[in-house]
């Protein structure tokens, strides 16, 4: 039965309460994953029909034995722990940008996460080391603050990073990568949005995968950012059983546009271990791409791409 059938507690809009009451495998009576534990905010769980094993929201957070299928992929195809690593928690795959891990935790662990095999082994970045890595590489013009979810940190910690990076003249953009607007929208408070807007250089990149995730709370979270001039873009992951029908993806893109969130990419699943059941064939991605091109204007139409190890850029499907 869906949790949203129950009356909401008075603290529902308090993101700290949501984190403190995050649900685990034991709460749902399912077997947990041995290395990538289940965790979901009460908010996000409330969007699911828990009685339906094929529910597109449930599929994204419920631990599933199919994650243990060995489909021949490893945990780190992009060398984040190897060649791409500049320092603990700091990676560079492309000349113009650097990615820094600000948190190893998330409010909700997405079962399709690219870093599901890495989060336990990763380190967070040291801010001054990050600034030094940027300064030593004059071509770098963008820093991605990522994780885990960086907004698991306090406002003060997040804004300390943003303000420090905003003081680095060579950076044109500070990209904050967070799934909070979709899984814990109450984390995007007015105060946080005020702080993020100050430098004028923050871009927020989020991940909505299904139209049902665009709830009034989620739309409010996005509006708090957009109304302050912070560009918000969305990267969906193409997931079998969640959003691999053209009509579903078109509805998602249309709802994102209405929320003034730019549908930016649809990614084919990365070549990592533990997500075999989410993979779709390339023909499905192409079918969705063609449908979107036919049914949506350019501003609502994302690129459908694959991120391939060793490739100099994302490849269009
Ligand atoms: S929020 Fe991002 S980093 Fe965290 S589990 Fe989901 S996809 Fe992975």
PDB file of C-alpha atoms and ligand atoms in Angstrom:
ATOM      1  CA  UNK A   1       0.000   0.000   0.000  1.00  0.00           C
ATOM      2  CA  UNK A   2       1.299   3.470  -0.790  1.00  0.00           C
ATOM      3  CA  UNK A   3       2.548   5.465   2.159  1.00  0.00           C
ATOM      4  CA  UNK A   4       0.773   8.578   0.937  1.00  0.00           C
ATOM      5  CA  UNK A   5      -2.515   7.013   2.018  1.00  0.00           C
ATOM      6  CA  UNK A   6      -1.454   7.748   5.597  1.00  0.00           C
ATOM      7  CA  UNK A   7      -1.856  11.243   7.115  1.00  0.00           C
ATOM      8  CA  UNK A   8       1.365  13.238   6.810  1.00  0.00           C
ATOM      9  CA  UNK A   9       3.181  14.049  10.055  1.00  0.00           C
ATOM     10  CA  UNK A  10       3.502  17.769  10.896  1.00  0.00           C
ATOM     11  CA  UNK A  11       7.279  17.715  10.293  1.00  0.00           C
ATOM     12  CA  UNK A  12       6.852  16.459   6.713  1.00  0.00           C
ATOM     13  CA  UNK A  13       8.242  19.644   5.149  1.00  0.00           C
ATOM     14  CA  UNK A  14      11.348  19.600   7.373  1.00  0.00           C
ATOM     15  CA  UNK A  15      14.181  18.075   5.351  1.00  0.00           C
ATOM     16  CA  UNK A  16      16.110  17.128   8.478  1.00  0.00           C
ATOM     17  CA  UNK A  17      13.093  15.204   9.731  1.00  0.00           C
ATOM     18  CA  UNK A  18      12.885  13.464   6.361  1.00  0.00           C
ATOM     19  CA  UNK A  19      16.555  12.431   6.626  1.00  0.00           C
ATOM     20  CA  UNK A  20      16.176  11.288  10.214  1.00  0.00           C
ATOM     21  CA  UNK A  21      13.213   9.129   9.195  1.00  0.00           C
ATOM     22  CA  UNK A  22      14.673   7.732   5.980  1.00  0.00           C
ATOM     23  CA  UNK A  23      13.485   4.173   5.413  1.00  0.00           C
ATOM     24  CA  UNK A  24      15.634   1.144   4.928  1.00  0.00           C
ATOM     25  CA  UNK A  25      15.222  -2.367   3.584  1.00  0.00           C
ATOM     26  CA  UNK A  26      14.067  -3.575   7.012  1.00  0.00           C
ATOM     27  CA  UNK A  27      11.180  -1.077   6.945  1.00  0.00           C
ATOM     28  CA  UNK A  28       9.915  -2.698   3.759  1.00  0.00           C
ATOM     29  CA  UNK A  29      10.760  -6.275   4.712  1.00  0.00           C
ATOM     30  CA  UNK A  30      13.074  -6.797   1.741  1.00  0.00           C
ATOM     31  CA  UNK A  31      16.599  -8.170   1.621  1.00  0.00           C
ATOM     32  CA  UNK A  32      19.167  -5.394   1.460  1.00  0.00           C
ATOM     33  CA  UNK A  33      22.001  -5.156  -1.046  1.00  0.00           C
ATOM     34  CA  UNK A  34      25.292  -6.342   0.475  1.00  0.00           C
ATOM     35  CA  UNK A  35      27.295  -3.206  -0.392  1.00  0.00           C
ATOM     36  CA  UNK A  36      24.821  -0.536  -1.580  1.00  0.00           C
ATOM     37  CA  UNK A  37      22.232  -0.295   1.185  1.00  0.00           C
ATOM     38  CA  UNK A  38      18.700   0.787   0.591  1.00  0.00           C
ATOM     39  CA  UNK A  39      17.634   4.177   1.846  1.00  0.00           C
ATOM     40  CA  UNK A  40      14.711   6.345   0.792  1.00  0.00           C
ATOM     41  CA  UNK A  41      13.125   9.488   2.153  1.00  0.00           C
ATOM     42  CA  UNK A  42       9.552   9.144   3.416  1.00  0.00           C
ATOM     43  CA  UNK A  43       8.666  11.791   0.814  1.00  0.00           C
ATOM     44  CA  UNK A  44       9.995   9.831  -2.155  1.00  0.00           C
ATOM     45  CA  UNK A  45       8.602   6.543  -0.861  1.00  0.00           C
ATOM     46  CA  UNK A  46       5.205   8.229  -0.602  1.00  0.00           C
ATOM     47  CA  UNK A  47       5.191   8.721  -4.371  1.00  0.00           C
ATOM     48  CA  UNK A  48       5.312   4.969  -4.984  1.00  0.00           C
ATOM     49  CA  UNK A  49       2.600   2.379  -5.187  1.00  0.00           C
ATOM     50  CA  UNK A  50       4.307  -0.069  -2.869  1.00  0.00           C
ATOM     51  CA  UNK A  51       1.913  -2.870  -3.739  1.00  0.00           C
ATOM     52  CA  UNK A  52       3.104  -2.860  -7.348  1.00  0.00           C
ATOM     53  CA  UNK A  53       6.572  -4.366  -7.878  1.00  0.00           C
ATOM     54  CA  UNK A  54       6.704  -2.690 -11.291  1.00  0.00           C
ATOM     55  CA  UNK A  55       5.863   0.781 -10.025  1.00  0.00           C
ATOM     56  CA  UNK A  56       8.346   3.199 -11.667  1.00  0.00           C
ATOM     57  CA  UNK A  57       9.124   5.063  -8.443  1.00  0.00           C
ATOM     58  CA  UNK A  58       9.425   1.885  -6.372  1.00  0.00           C
ATOM     59  CA  UNK A  59      11.821   0.390  -8.897  1.00  0.00           C
ATOM     60  CA  UNK A  60      14.195   3.312  -8.396  1.00  0.00           C
ATOM     61  CA  UNK A  61      14.647   2.900  -4.648  1.00  0.00           C
ATOM     62  CA  UNK A  62      13.734  -0.674  -3.654  1.00  0.00           C
ATOM     63  CA  UNK A  63      16.672  -3.093  -3.335  1.00  0.00           C
ATOM     64  CA  UNK A  64      16.283  -5.825  -5.919  1.00  0.00           C
ATOM     65  CA  UNK A  65      17.994  -9.240  -6.171  1.00  0.00           C
ATOM     66  CA  UNK A  66      18.543  -8.554  -9.879  1.00  0.00           C
ATOM     67  CA  UNK A  67      21.219  -6.047  -8.837  1.00  0.00           C
ATOM     68  CA  UNK A  68      23.431  -9.043  -8.098  1.00  0.00           C
ATOM     69  CA  UNK A  69      23.307 -10.330 -11.683  1.00  0.00           C
ATOM     70  CA  UNK A  70      26.819 -10.384 -13.114  1.00  0.00           C
ATOM     71  CA  UNK A  71      26.614  -8.847 -16.578  1.00  0.00           C
ATOM     72  CA  UNK A  72      30.356  -8.529 -16.969  1.00  0.00           C
ATOM     73  CA  UNK A  73      30.717  -4.873 -16.007  1.00  0.00           C
ATOM     74  CA  UNK A  74      32.934  -3.526 -13.233  1.00  0.00           C
ATOM     75  CA  UNK A  75      32.273  -0.837 -10.628  1.00  0.00           C
ATOM     76  CA  UNK A  76      34.492   1.899 -12.119  1.00  0.00           C
ATOM     77  CA  UNK A  77      34.461   2.020 -15.937  1.00  0.00           C
ATOM     78  CA  UNK A  78      35.448   5.691 -16.035  1.00  0.00           C
ATOM     79  CA  UNK A  79      38.570   5.253 -13.907  1.00  0.00           C
ATOM     80  CA  UNK A  80      37.311   7.587 -11.189  1.00  0.00           C
ATOM     81  CA  UNK A  81      39.497   5.774  -8.697  1.00  0.00           C
ATOM     82  CA  UNK A  82      42.347   5.451 -11.188  1.00  0.00           C
ATOM     83  CA  UNK A  83      43.552   7.498 -14.135  1.00  0.00           C
ATOM     84  CA  UNK A  84      40.905  10.204 -13.764  1.00  0.00           C
ATOM     85  CA  UNK A  85      41.759  10.873 -10.124  1.00  0.00           C
ATOM     86  CA  UNK A  86      43.733  14.050  -9.375  1.00  0.00           C
ATOM     87  CA  UNK A  87      43.478  13.780  -5.596  1.00  0.00           C
ATOM     88  CA  UNK A  88      41.091  12.042  -3.164  1.00  0.00           C
ATOM     89  CA  UNK A  89      37.565  12.920  -4.269  1.00  0.00           C
ATOM     90  CA  UNK A  90      38.717  15.026  -7.237  1.00  0.00           C
ATOM     91  CA  UNK A  91      38.449  13.726 -10.817  1.00  0.00           C
ATOM     92  CA  UNK A  92      39.053  15.041 -14.285  1.00  0.00           C
ATOM     93  CA  UNK A  93      37.827  13.267 -17.400  1.00  0.00           C
ATOM     94  CA  UNK A  94      37.490  16.306 -19.665  1.00  0.00           C
ATOM     95  CA  UNK A  95      39.925  19.190 -20.109  1.00  0.00           C
ATOM     96  CA  UNK A  96      37.514  21.995 -19.272  1.00  0.00           C
ATOM     97  CA  UNK A  97      35.957  20.624 -16.090  1.00  0.00           C
ATOM     98  CA  UNK A  98      36.747  18.962 -12.801  1.00  0.00           C
ATOM     99  CA  UNK A  99      34.402  16.932 -10.610  1.00  0.00           C
ATOM    100  CA  UNK A 100      34.674  17.028  -6.839  1.00  0.00           C
ATOM    101  CA  UNK A 101      32.903  14.762  -4.388  1.00  0.00           C
ATOM    102  CA  UNK A 102      31.422  16.751  -1.542  1.00  0.00           C
ATOM    103  CA  UNK A 103      29.485  13.916   0.087  1.00  0.00           C
ATOM    104  CA  UNK A 104      29.460  10.147  -0.078  1.00  0.00           C
ATOM    105  CA  UNK A 105      25.878   9.893   1.137  1.00  0.00           C
ATOM    106  CA  UNK A 106      22.488  10.454  -0.480  1.00  0.00           C
ATOM    107  CA  UNK A 107      19.036  10.951   0.955  1.00  0.00           C
ATOM    108  CA  UNK A 108      17.771   8.211  -1.347  1.00  0.00           C
ATOM    109  CA  UNK A 109      20.015   5.620  -2.940  1.00  0.00           C
ATOM    110  CA  UNK A 110      19.002   5.221  -6.564  1.00  0.00           C
ATOM    111  CA  UNK A 111      19.287   1.581  -7.520  1.00  0.00           C
ATOM    112  CA  UNK A 112      20.642   2.616 -10.929  1.00  0.00           C
ATOM    113  CA  UNK A 113      23.380   4.875  -9.515  1.00  0.00           C
ATOM    114  CA  UNK A 114      26.537   5.140 -11.590  1.00  0.00           C
ATOM    115  CA  UNK A 115      28.656   5.175  -8.447  1.00  0.00           C
ATOM    116  CA  UNK A 116      26.841   2.394  -6.605  1.00  0.00           C
ATOM    117  CA  UNK A 117      30.014   0.317  -6.572  1.00  0.00           C
ATOM    118  CA  UNK A 118      32.223   3.228  -5.602  1.00  0.00           C
ATOM    119  CA  UNK A 119      30.578   5.307  -2.912  1.00  0.00           C
ATOM    120  CA  UNK A 120      31.943   3.160  -0.097  1.00  0.00           C
ATOM    121  CA  UNK A 121      35.482   3.396  -1.422  1.00  0.00           C
ATOM    122  CA  UNK A 122      35.486   7.059  -2.379  1.00  0.00           C
ATOM    123  CA  UNK A 123      36.732  10.030  -0.429  1.00  0.00           C
ATOM    124  CA  UNK A 124      35.337  13.509  -0.242  1.00  0.00           C
ATOM    125  CA  UNK A 125      37.447  16.286  -1.682  1.00  0.00           C
ATOM    126  CA  UNK A 126      39.431  18.827   0.259  1.00  0.00           C
ATOM    127  CA  UNK A 127      38.309  22.290  -0.849  1.00  0.00           C
ATOM    128  CA  UNK A 128      41.737  23.929  -0.934  1.00  0.00           C
ATOM    129  CA  UNK A 129      43.179  20.967  -2.846  1.00  0.00           C
ATOM    130  CA  UNK A 130      40.333  21.387  -5.320  1.00  0.00           C
ATOM    131  CA  UNK A 131      41.097  25.090  -5.763  1.00  0.00           C
ATOM    132  CA  UNK A 132      44.757  24.235  -6.303  1.00  0.00           C
ATOM    133  CA  UNK A 133      43.871  21.560  -8.910  1.00  0.00           C
ATOM    134  CA  UNK A 134      41.797  24.136 -10.790  1.00  0.00           C
ATOM    135  CA  UNK A 135      44.541  26.787 -10.648  1.00  0.00           C
ATOM    136  CA  UNK A 136      47.108  24.329 -11.983  1.00  0.00           C
ATOM    137  CA  UNK A 137      44.918  23.633 -15.032  1.00  0.00           C
ATOM    138  CA  UNK A 138      44.173  26.854 -16.914  1.00  0.00           C
ATOM    139  CA  UNK A 139      41.785  25.110 -19.323  1.00  0.00           C
ATOM    140  CA  UNK A 140      39.390  24.237 -16.511  1.00  0.00           C
ATOM    141  CA  UNK A 141      36.398  26.573 -16.556  1.00  0.00           C
ATOM    142  CA  UNK A 142      33.771  24.556 -14.700  1.00  0.00           C
ATOM    143  CA  UNK A 143      33.669  22.635 -11.419  1.00  0.00           C
ATOM    144  CA  UNK A 144      31.025  19.995 -10.765  1.00  0.00           C
ATOM    145  CA  UNK A 145      30.208  19.623  -7.088  1.00  0.00           C
ATOM    146  CA  UNK A 146      28.945  16.091  -6.869  1.00  0.00           C
ATOM    147  CA  UNK A 147      28.896  12.999  -4.687  1.00  0.00           C
ATOM    148  CA  UNK A 148      26.856  11.250  -3.361  1.00  0.00           C
ATOM    149  CA  UNK A 149      24.613  14.242  -3.007  1.00  0.00           C
ATOM    150  CA  UNK A 150      26.380  17.462  -1.975  1.00  0.00           C
ATOM    151  CA  UNK A 151      23.168  18.771  -0.414  1.00  0.00           C
ATOM    152  CA  UNK A 152      23.499  16.182   2.327  1.00  0.00           C
ATOM    153  CA  UNK A 153      25.808  18.792   3.834  1.00  0.00           C
ATOM    154  CA  UNK A 154      24.618  21.787   5.813  1.00  0.00           C
ATOM    155  CA  UNK A 155      23.841  25.061   4.044  1.00  0.00           C
ATOM    156  CA  UNK A 156      26.932  26.575   5.641  1.00  0.00           C
ATOM    157  CA  UNK A 157      29.199  23.853   4.240  1.00  0.00           C
ATOM    158  CA  UNK A 158      27.683  23.998   0.750  1.00  0.00           C
ATOM    159  CA  UNK A 159      27.828  27.781   0.605  1.00  0.00           C
ATOM    160  CA  UNK A 160      31.417  27.788   1.867  1.00  0.00           C
ATOM    161  CA  UNK A 161      32.370  25.681  -1.175  1.00  0.00           C
ATOM    162  CA  UNK A 162      30.301  27.748  -3.569  1.00  0.00           C
ATOM    163  CA  UNK A 163      31.634  31.062  -2.275  1.00  0.00           C
ATOM    164  CA  UNK A 164      35.251  29.854  -2.345  1.00  0.00           C
ATOM    165  CA  UNK A 165      34.909  28.563  -5.915  1.00  0.00           C
ATOM    166  CA  UNK A 166      33.064  31.687  -7.012  1.00  0.00           C
ATOM    167  CA  UNK A 167      36.177  33.600  -6.004  1.00  0.00           C
ATOM    168  CA  UNK A 168      38.262  31.667  -8.543  1.00  0.00           C
ATOM    169  CA  UNK A 169      38.266  33.951 -11.546  1.00  0.00           C
ATOM    170  CA  UNK A 170      39.018  31.264 -14.170  1.00  0.00           C
ATOM    171  CA  UNK A 171      35.751  29.420 -13.388  1.00  0.00           C
ATOM    172  CA  UNK A 172      32.749  30.325 -15.504  1.00  0.00           C
ATOM    173  CA  UNK A 173      30.357  27.950 -13.789  1.00  0.00           C
ATOM    174  CA  UNK A 174      29.891  25.966 -10.608  1.00  0.00           C
ATOM    175  CA  UNK A 175      27.648  23.040 -11.304  1.00  0.00           C
ATOM    176  CA  UNK A 176      25.818  21.620  -8.299  1.00  0.00           C
ATOM    177  CA  UNK A 177      24.743  18.052  -9.062  1.00  0.00           C
ATOM    178  CA  UNK A 178      21.884  17.000  -6.811  1.00  0.00           C
ATOM    179  CA  UNK A 179      18.874  14.742  -6.938  1.00  0.00           C
ATOM    180  CA  UNK A 180      17.247  16.571  -4.024  1.00  0.00           C
ATOM    181  CA  UNK A 181      14.578  18.358  -6.114  1.00  0.00           C
ATOM    182  CA  UNK A 182      13.237  14.913  -7.049  1.00  0.00           C
ATOM    183  CA  UNK A 183      13.756  12.872  -3.877  1.00  0.00           C
ATOM    184  CA  UNK A 184      13.754  15.487  -1.080  1.00  0.00           C
ATOM    185  CA  UNK A 185      12.499  18.773  -2.532  1.00  0.00           C
ATOM    186  CA  UNK A 186      12.107  20.357   0.914  1.00  0.00           C
ATOM    187  CA  UNK A 187      15.921  20.456   1.033  1.00  0.00           C
ATOM    188  CA  UNK A 188      15.756  23.386  -1.427  1.00  0.00           C
ATOM    189  CA  UNK A 189      14.835  25.987   1.173  1.00  0.00           C
ATOM    190  CA  UNK A 190      14.468  29.707   0.489  1.00  0.00           C
ATOM    191  CA  UNK A 191      17.628  30.323   2.518  1.00  0.00           C
ATOM    192  CA  UNK A 192      19.680  27.796   0.551  1.00  0.00           C
ATOM    193  CA  UNK A 193      18.411  29.162  -2.752  1.00  0.00           C
ATOM    194  CA  UNK A 194      19.299  32.714  -1.629  1.00  0.00           C
ATOM    195  CA  UNK A 195      22.833  31.607  -0.799  1.00  0.00           C
ATOM    196  CA  UNK A 196      23.305  29.699  -4.047  1.00  0.00           C
ATOM    197  CA  UNK A 197      22.088  32.625  -6.122  1.00  0.00           C
ATOM    198  CA  UNK A 198      24.516  35.143  -4.652  1.00  0.00           C
ATOM    199  CA  UNK A 199      27.562  34.399  -6.789  1.00  0.00           C
ATOM    200  CA  UNK A 200      25.611  34.344 -10.048  1.00  0.00           C
ATOM    201  CA  UNK A 201      27.697  31.395 -11.190  1.00  0.00           C
ATOM    202  CA  UNK A 202      25.828  28.364  -9.847  1.00  0.00           C
ATOM    203  CA  UNK A 203      24.006  26.001 -12.181  1.00  0.00           C
ATOM    204  CA  UNK A 204      21.938  23.211 -10.663  1.00  0.00           C
ATOM    205  CA  UNK A 205      21.807  19.875 -12.401  1.00  0.00           C
ATOM    206  CA  UNK A 206      19.205  17.447 -11.217  1.00  0.00           C
ATOM    207  CA  UNK A 207      17.682  14.100 -12.119  1.00  0.00           C
ATOM    208  CA  UNK A 208      13.983  13.549 -12.643  1.00  0.00           C
ATOM    209  CA  UNK A 209      13.246  10.223 -14.303  1.00  0.00           C
ATOM    210  CA  UNK A 210       9.476   9.964 -14.290  1.00  0.00           C
ATOM    211  CA  UNK A 211       6.643  12.510 -14.643  1.00  0.00           C
ATOM    212  CA  UNK A 212       5.173  11.488 -11.286  1.00  0.00           C
ATOM    213  CA  UNK A 213       8.274  12.936  -9.635  1.00  0.00           C
ATOM    214  CA  UNK A 214       7.203  16.447 -10.688  1.00  0.00           C
ATOM    215  CA  UNK A 215       4.976  16.920  -7.653  1.00  0.00           C
ATOM    216  CA  UNK A 216       3.918  20.362  -6.358  1.00  0.00           C
ATOM    217  CA  UNK A 217       6.754  20.116  -3.802  1.00  0.00           C
ATOM    218  CA  UNK A 218       9.278  19.340  -6.546  1.00  0.00           C
ATOM    219  CA  UNK A 219       8.002  22.149  -8.749  1.00  0.00           C
ATOM    220  CA  UNK A 220       8.265  24.551  -5.799  1.00  0.00           C
ATOM    221  CA  UNK A 221      11.864  23.453  -5.192  1.00  0.00           C
ATOM    222  CA  UNK A 222      12.774  24.110  -8.820  1.00  0.00           C
ATOM    223  CA  UNK A 223      10.945  27.445  -8.803  1.00  0.00           C
ATOM    224  CA  UNK A 224      12.934  28.575  -5.767  1.00  0.00           C
ATOM    225  CA  UNK A 225      16.093  28.155  -7.819  1.00  0.00           C
ATOM    226  CA  UNK A 226      14.841  29.372 -11.172  1.00  0.00           C
ATOM    227  CA  UNK A 227      13.157  32.472  -9.734  1.00  0.00           C
ATOM    228  CA  UNK A 228      16.513  33.529  -8.335  1.00  0.00           C
ATOM    229  CA  UNK A 229      18.166  33.213 -11.725  1.00  0.00           C
ATOM    230  CA  UNK A 230      19.815  29.841 -11.133  1.00  0.00           C
ATOM    231  CA  UNK A 231      19.651  27.737 -14.306  1.00  0.00           C
ATOM    232  CA  UNK A 232      18.313  24.261 -13.596  1.00  0.00           C
ATOM    233  CA  UNK A 233      18.791  21.421 -16.044  1.00  0.00           C
ATOM    234  CA  UNK A 234      17.781  17.798 -15.910  1.00  0.00           C
ATOM    235  CA  UNK A 235      19.626  14.615 -16.750  1.00  0.00           C
ATOM    236  CA  UNK A 236      17.358  11.586 -16.870  1.00  0.00           C
ATOM    237  CA  UNK A 237      18.594   8.040 -16.972  1.00  0.00           C
ATOM    238  CA  UNK A 238      16.817   5.759 -19.408  1.00  0.00           C
ATOM    239  CA  UNK A 239      15.597   2.929 -17.209  1.00  0.00           C
ATOM    240  CA  UNK A 240      13.749  -0.176 -18.292  1.00  0.00           C
ATOM    241  CA  UNK A 241      10.344  -0.285 -16.633  1.00  0.00           C
ATOM    242  CA  UNK A 242      10.609   3.302 -15.388  1.00  0.00           C
ATOM    243  CA  UNK A 243      10.689   5.603 -18.381  1.00  0.00           C
ATOM    244  CA  UNK A 244      11.445   3.530 -21.476  1.00  0.00           C
ATOM    245  CA  UNK A 245       8.155   4.354 -23.175  1.00  0.00           C
ATOM    246  CA  UNK A 246       8.231   7.363 -25.527  1.00  0.00           C
ATOM    247  CA  UNK A 247       4.972   8.802 -24.157  1.00  0.00           C
ATOM    248  CA  UNK A 248       6.286   8.682 -20.580  1.00  0.00           C
ATOM    249  CA  UNK A 249       9.496  10.428 -21.527  1.00  0.00           C
ATOM    250  CA  UNK A 250       7.591  13.050 -23.538  1.00  0.00           C
ATOM    251  CA  UNK A 251       5.335  13.748 -20.554  1.00  0.00           C
ATOM    252  CA  UNK A 252       8.373  14.073 -18.301  1.00  0.00           C
ATOM    253  CA  UNK A 253      10.044  16.556 -20.659  1.00  0.00           C
ATOM    254  CA  UNK A 254       6.860  18.600 -21.010  1.00  0.00           C
ATOM    255  CA  UNK A 255       6.435  18.777 -17.230  1.00  0.00           C
ATOM    256  CA  UNK A 256      10.065  19.766 -16.799  1.00  0.00           C
ATOM    257  CA  UNK A 257       9.628  22.577 -19.294  1.00  0.00           C
ATOM    258  CA  UNK A 258       6.545  23.781 -17.480  1.00  0.00           C
ATOM    259  CA  UNK A 259       8.670  23.876 -14.305  1.00  0.00           C
ATOM    260  CA  UNK A 260      11.300  25.834 -16.309  1.00  0.00           C
ATOM    261  CA  UNK A 261      13.792  23.007 -15.903  1.00  0.00           C
ATOM    262  CA  UNK A 262      15.679  22.391 -19.118  1.00  0.00           C
ATOM    263  CA  UNK A 263      15.556  18.734 -20.225  1.00  0.00           C
ATOM    264  CA  UNK A 264      19.238  18.435 -21.025  1.00  0.00           C
ATOM    265  CA  UNK A 265      20.245  14.789 -21.421  1.00  0.00           C
ATOM    266  CA  UNK A 266      18.705  11.352 -21.404  1.00  0.00           C
ATOM    267  CA  UNK A 267      21.522   8.967 -20.601  1.00  0.00           C
ATOM    268  CA  UNK A 268      21.616   5.357 -21.551  1.00  0.00           C
ATOM    269  CA  UNK A 269      22.637   3.367 -18.466  1.00  0.00           C
ATOM    270  CA  UNK A 270      26.347   3.563 -17.796  1.00  0.00           C
ATOM    271  CA  UNK A 271      28.421   0.407 -18.274  1.00  0.00           C
ATOM    272  CA  UNK A 272      28.595  -0.441 -14.579  1.00  0.00           C
ATOM    273  CA  UNK A 273      27.850  -3.531 -12.557  1.00  0.00           C
ATOM    274  CA  UNK A 274      24.538  -4.093 -10.827  1.00  0.00           C
ATOM    275  CA  UNK A 275      22.057  -2.430 -13.158  1.00  0.00           C
ATOM    276  CA  UNK A 276      21.494  -5.160 -15.762  1.00  0.00           C
ATOM    277  CA  UNK A 277      17.724  -5.105 -15.219  1.00  0.00           C
ATOM    278  CA  UNK A 278      17.546  -1.390 -16.019  1.00  0.00           C
ATOM    279  CA  UNK A 279      19.328  -1.587 -19.372  1.00  0.00           C
ATOM    280  CA  UNK A 280      17.479  -0.895 -22.593  1.00  0.00           C
ATOM    281  CA  UNK A 281      18.612  -1.804 -26.109  1.00  0.00           C
ATOM    282  CA  UNK A 282      20.004   1.017 -28.288  1.00  0.00           C
ATOM    283  CA  UNK A 283      16.970   0.714 -30.574  1.00  0.00           C
ATOM    284  CA  UNK A 284      14.721   1.727 -27.660  1.00  0.00           C
ATOM    285  CA  UNK A 285      16.815   4.834 -27.019  1.00  0.00           C
ATOM    286  CA  UNK A 286      16.641   5.721 -30.708  1.00  0.00           C
ATOM    287  CA  UNK A 287      12.870   5.199 -30.761  1.00  0.00           C
ATOM    288  CA  UNK A 288      12.470   7.571 -27.806  1.00  0.00           C
ATOM    289  CA  UNK A 289      14.799  10.141 -29.360  1.00  0.00           C
ATOM    290  CA  UNK A 290      12.798  10.133 -32.609  1.00  0.00           C
ATOM    291  CA  UNK A 291       9.489  10.379 -30.774  1.00  0.00           C
ATOM    292  CA  UNK A 292      10.679  13.353 -28.724  1.00  0.00           C
ATOM    293  CA  UNK A 293      12.028  15.126 -31.810  1.00  0.00           C
ATOM    294  CA  UNK A 294       8.677  14.639 -33.473  1.00  0.00           C
ATOM    295  CA  UNK A 295       6.499  15.683 -30.531  1.00  0.00           C
ATOM    296  CA  UNK A 296       8.447  18.367 -28.633  1.00  0.00           C
ATOM    297  CA  UNK A 297       9.973  21.712 -29.483  1.00  0.00           C
ATOM    298  CA  UNK A 298      13.718  22.058 -29.174  1.00  0.00           C
ATOM    299  CA  UNK A 299      13.631  23.621 -25.702  1.00  0.00           C
ATOM    300  CA  UNK A 300      11.858  20.572 -24.287  1.00  0.00           C
ATOM    301  CA  UNK A 301      13.861  18.051 -26.249  1.00  0.00           C
ATOM    302  CA  UNK A 302      16.928  16.574 -24.528  1.00  0.00           C
ATOM    303  CA  UNK A 303      19.851  14.920 -26.242  1.00  0.00           C
ATOM    304  CA  UNK A 304      19.763  11.150 -25.923  1.00  0.00           C
ATOM    305  CA  UNK A 305      23.337  10.127 -25.243  1.00  0.00           C
ATOM    306  CA  UNK A 306      25.667   7.472 -23.920  1.00  0.00           C
ATOM    307  CA  UNK A 307      28.701   8.208 -21.780  1.00  0.00           C
ATOM    308  CA  UNK A 308      31.373   5.754 -22.880  1.00  0.00           C
ATOM    309  CA  UNK A 309      34.693   5.070 -21.164  1.00  0.00           C
ATOM    310  CA  UNK A 310      37.544   6.731 -23.028  1.00  0.00           C
ATOM    311  CA  UNK A 311      35.289   8.789 -25.329  1.00  0.00           C
ATOM    312  CA  UNK A 312      36.188  12.483 -25.549  1.00  0.00           C
ATOM    313  CA  UNK A 313      32.550  13.529 -25.104  1.00  0.00           C
ATOM    314  CA  UNK A 314      29.040  12.123 -24.736  1.00  0.00           C
ATOM    315  CA  UNK A 315      27.927  10.234 -27.815  1.00  0.00           C
ATOM    316  CA  UNK A 316      24.493  10.830 -29.317  1.00  0.00           C
ATOM    317  CA  UNK A 317      22.431   7.698 -29.728  1.00  0.00           C
TER     318      UNK A 317
HETATM  319  S1  LIG B   1      21.424  10.752  -5.763  1.00  0.00           S
HETATM  320 FE1  LIG B   1      22.998  10.539  -7.371  1.00  0.00          FE
HETATM  321  S2  LIG B   1      24.826   9.772  -6.318  1.00  0.00           S
HETATM  322 FE2  LIG B   1      23.065   9.438  -4.969  1.00  0.00          FE
HETATM  323  S3  LIG B   1      22.385   7.357  -5.393  1.00  0.00           S
HETATM  324 FE3  LIG B   1      21.165   8.735  -6.692  1.00  0.00          FE
HETATM  325  S4  LIG B   1      22.297   8.811  -8.627  1.00  0.00           S
HETATM  326 FE4  LIG B   1      23.716   7.995  -7.079  1.00  0.00          FE
END
